[in-house]
Every structure is written in structure tokens, then in C-alpha cells.
CSV table of C-alpha atoms in Angstrom, one decimal:
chain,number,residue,atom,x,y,z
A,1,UNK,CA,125.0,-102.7,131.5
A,2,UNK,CA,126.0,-101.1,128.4
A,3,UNK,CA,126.7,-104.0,125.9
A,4,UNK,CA,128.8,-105.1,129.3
A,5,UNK,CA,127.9,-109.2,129.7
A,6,UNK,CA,129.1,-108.8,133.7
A,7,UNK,CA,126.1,-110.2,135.7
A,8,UNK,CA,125.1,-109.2,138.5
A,9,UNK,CA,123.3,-111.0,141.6
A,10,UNK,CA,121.2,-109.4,144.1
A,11,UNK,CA,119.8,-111.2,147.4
A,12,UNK,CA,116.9,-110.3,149.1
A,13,UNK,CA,115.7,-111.7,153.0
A,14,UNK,CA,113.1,-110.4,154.8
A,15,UNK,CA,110.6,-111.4,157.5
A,16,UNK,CA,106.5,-111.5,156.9
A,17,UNK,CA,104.6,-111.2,159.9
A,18,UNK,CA,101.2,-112.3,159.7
A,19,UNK,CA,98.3,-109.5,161.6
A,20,UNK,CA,97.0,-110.5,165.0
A,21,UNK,CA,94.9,-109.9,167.8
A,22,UNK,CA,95.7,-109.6,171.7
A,23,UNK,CA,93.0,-108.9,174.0
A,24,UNK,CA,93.3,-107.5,177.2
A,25,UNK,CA,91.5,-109.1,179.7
A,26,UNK,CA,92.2,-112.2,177.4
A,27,UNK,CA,88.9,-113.9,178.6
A,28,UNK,CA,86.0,-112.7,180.3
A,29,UNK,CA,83.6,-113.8,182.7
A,30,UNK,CA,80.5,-112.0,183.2
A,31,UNK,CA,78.4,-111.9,186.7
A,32,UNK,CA,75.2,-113.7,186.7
A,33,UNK,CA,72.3,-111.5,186.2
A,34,UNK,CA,68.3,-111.5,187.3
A,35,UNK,CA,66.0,-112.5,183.9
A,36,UNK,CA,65.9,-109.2,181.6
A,37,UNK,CA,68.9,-107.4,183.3
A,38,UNK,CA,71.8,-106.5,181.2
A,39,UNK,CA,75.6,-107.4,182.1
A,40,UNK,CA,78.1,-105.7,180.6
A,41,UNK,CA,82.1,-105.1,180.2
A,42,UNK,CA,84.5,-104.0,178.1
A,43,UNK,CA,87.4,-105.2,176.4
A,44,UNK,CA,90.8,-103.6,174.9
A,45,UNK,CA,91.5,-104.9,171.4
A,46,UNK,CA,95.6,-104.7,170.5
A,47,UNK,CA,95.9,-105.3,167.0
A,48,UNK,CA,99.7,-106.5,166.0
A,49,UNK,CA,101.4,-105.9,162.6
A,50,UNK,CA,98.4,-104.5,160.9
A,51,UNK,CA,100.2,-102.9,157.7
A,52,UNK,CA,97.0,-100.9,156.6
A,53,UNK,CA,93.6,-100.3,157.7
A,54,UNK,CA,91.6,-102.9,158.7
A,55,UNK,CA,88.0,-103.1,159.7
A,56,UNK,CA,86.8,-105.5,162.7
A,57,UNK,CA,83.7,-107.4,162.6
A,58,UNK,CA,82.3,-110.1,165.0
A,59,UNK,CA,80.9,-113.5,165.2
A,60,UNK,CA,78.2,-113.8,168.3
A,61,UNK,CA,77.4,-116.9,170.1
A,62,UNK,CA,73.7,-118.3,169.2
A,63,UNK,CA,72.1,-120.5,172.2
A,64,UNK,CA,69.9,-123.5,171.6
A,65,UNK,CA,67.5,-123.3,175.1
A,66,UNK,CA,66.4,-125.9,176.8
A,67,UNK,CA,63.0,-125.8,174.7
A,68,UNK,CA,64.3,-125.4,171.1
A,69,UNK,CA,64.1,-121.6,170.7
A,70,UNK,CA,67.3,-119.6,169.4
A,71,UNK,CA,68.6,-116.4,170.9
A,72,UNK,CA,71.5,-114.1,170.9
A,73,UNK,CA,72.0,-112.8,174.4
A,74,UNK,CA,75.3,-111.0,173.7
A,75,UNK,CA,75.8,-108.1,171.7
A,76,UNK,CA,78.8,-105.9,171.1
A,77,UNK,CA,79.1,-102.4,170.3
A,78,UNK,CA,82.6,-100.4,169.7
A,79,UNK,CA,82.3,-96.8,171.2
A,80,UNK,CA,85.7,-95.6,169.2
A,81,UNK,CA,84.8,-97.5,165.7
A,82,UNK,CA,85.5,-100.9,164.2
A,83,UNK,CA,88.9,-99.6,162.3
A,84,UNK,CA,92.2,-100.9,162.9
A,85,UNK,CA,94.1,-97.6,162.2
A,86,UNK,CA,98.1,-97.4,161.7
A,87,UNK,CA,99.0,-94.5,163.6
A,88,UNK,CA,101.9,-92.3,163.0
A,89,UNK,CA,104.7,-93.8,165.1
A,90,UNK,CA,103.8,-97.1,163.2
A,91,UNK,CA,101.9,-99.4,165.4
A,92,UNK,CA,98.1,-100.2,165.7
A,93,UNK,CA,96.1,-98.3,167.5
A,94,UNK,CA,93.8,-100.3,170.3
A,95,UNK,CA,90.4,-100.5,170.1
A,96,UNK,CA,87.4,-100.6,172.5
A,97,UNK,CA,84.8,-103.3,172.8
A,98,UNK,CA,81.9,-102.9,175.0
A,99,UNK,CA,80.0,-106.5,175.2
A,100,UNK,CA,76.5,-107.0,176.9
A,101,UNK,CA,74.8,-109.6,177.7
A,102,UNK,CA,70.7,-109.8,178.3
A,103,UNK,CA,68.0,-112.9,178.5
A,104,UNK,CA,64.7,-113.1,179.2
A,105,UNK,CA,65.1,-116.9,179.8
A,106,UNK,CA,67.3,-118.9,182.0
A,107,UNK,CA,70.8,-119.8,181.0
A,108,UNK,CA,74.0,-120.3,181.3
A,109,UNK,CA,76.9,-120.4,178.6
A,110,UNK,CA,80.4,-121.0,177.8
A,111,UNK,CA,81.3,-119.9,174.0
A,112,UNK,CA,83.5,-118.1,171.6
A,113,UNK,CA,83.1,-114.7,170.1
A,114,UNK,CA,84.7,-114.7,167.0
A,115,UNK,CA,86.8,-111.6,166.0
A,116,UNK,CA,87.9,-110.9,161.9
A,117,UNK,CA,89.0,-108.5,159.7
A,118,UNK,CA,88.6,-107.7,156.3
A,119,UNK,CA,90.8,-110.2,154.9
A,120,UNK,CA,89.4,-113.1,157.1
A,121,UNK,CA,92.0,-113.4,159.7
């Protein structure tokens, strides 16, 4: 600094944590319903290391049946908002997800919903 040639070496460490999410129950199994009857239950969504806001969306299940036709039986609704929101202490705030389940037709499943923010995580 100042016509001085001195150098000067600065070393930088740090730790990046890539955003998650934990649910709470971490799987669900819904009761067997009558045709046309809606199931439901909720879910708790904990999103980890979120460093700004973050919007969830979700991938439903599609079921083939037994003669061809396509349906979604489940459907998801979030009573509080899709929003991962940082709150002021510096963690996530959790988030509610209410899932149903209704078919007019017989059937039985076993599949993933698929949970992603914006950025595809």
C-alpha cells in the first residue's frame, strides 16, 4: 500500500450448506376409504438452511387403473402458504401441508410426492 511492494495474503474457509427438507411424520399412510370418500392428513414441513425465501411447489402421483384411465386421487393444499420464510431468529419457519386423497374407482397405491423449491431442489 502506498508505493509499499509488501504483499499481503489473506485466507478465507467457510462451510456451504446446501437447503433441505425434513418432514414430520416422515411418511404417511392413509386409511382405506369407501369409493368417493375423501382421506385426509396433514404434514409439518421443516425447511433447513434456507438463506432467503423460497416458494414450495409439489409433484402429485398420477395412477394408471386397471382399465387404462389416468387420475390424480391426491391433492395438496397449504393452509399457511407455500413460502419458506427466514424468520428473525434466523431459522426457517415450518410449513403446513394438508394432503387428501379421493377416488371414484378402486385402488390402491404406493408413490412419491415430490416436494421443490424455486431453485429445483
Amino acid at each position: 500500500v502506498n508505493d509499499n511492494p509488501s504483499q499481503y495474503k489473506i485466507s478465507l474457509s467457510g462451510t456451504l450448506k446446501s437447503p433441505k427438507l425434513n418432514f414430520d411424520p416422515p411418511f404417511l399412510i392413509m386409511m382405506p376409504v369407501p369409493l368417493d370418500v375423501e382421506t385426509e392428513a396433514d404434514i409439518n414441513i421443516i425447511p433447513q438452511d434456507y438463506l432467503r425465501q423460497s416458494q414450495i411447489r409439489v409433484e402429485l402421483p398420477q395412477i394408471e387403473l386397471e382399465d387404462g384411465d389416468r387420475i390424480y386421487p391426491f391433492s395438496v393444499q397449504f393452509p399457511g402458504g407455500q413460502d419458506i420464510v427466514l424468520s428473525s431468529d434466523g431459522k426457517n419457519n415450518q410449513l403446513i401441508c394438508h394432503i387428501s386423497f379421493r377416488s371414484s374407482k378402486p385402488v390402491s397405491v404406493l408413490g412419491n410426492m415430490c416436494f421443490i423449491d424455486e431453485e429445483e431442489n
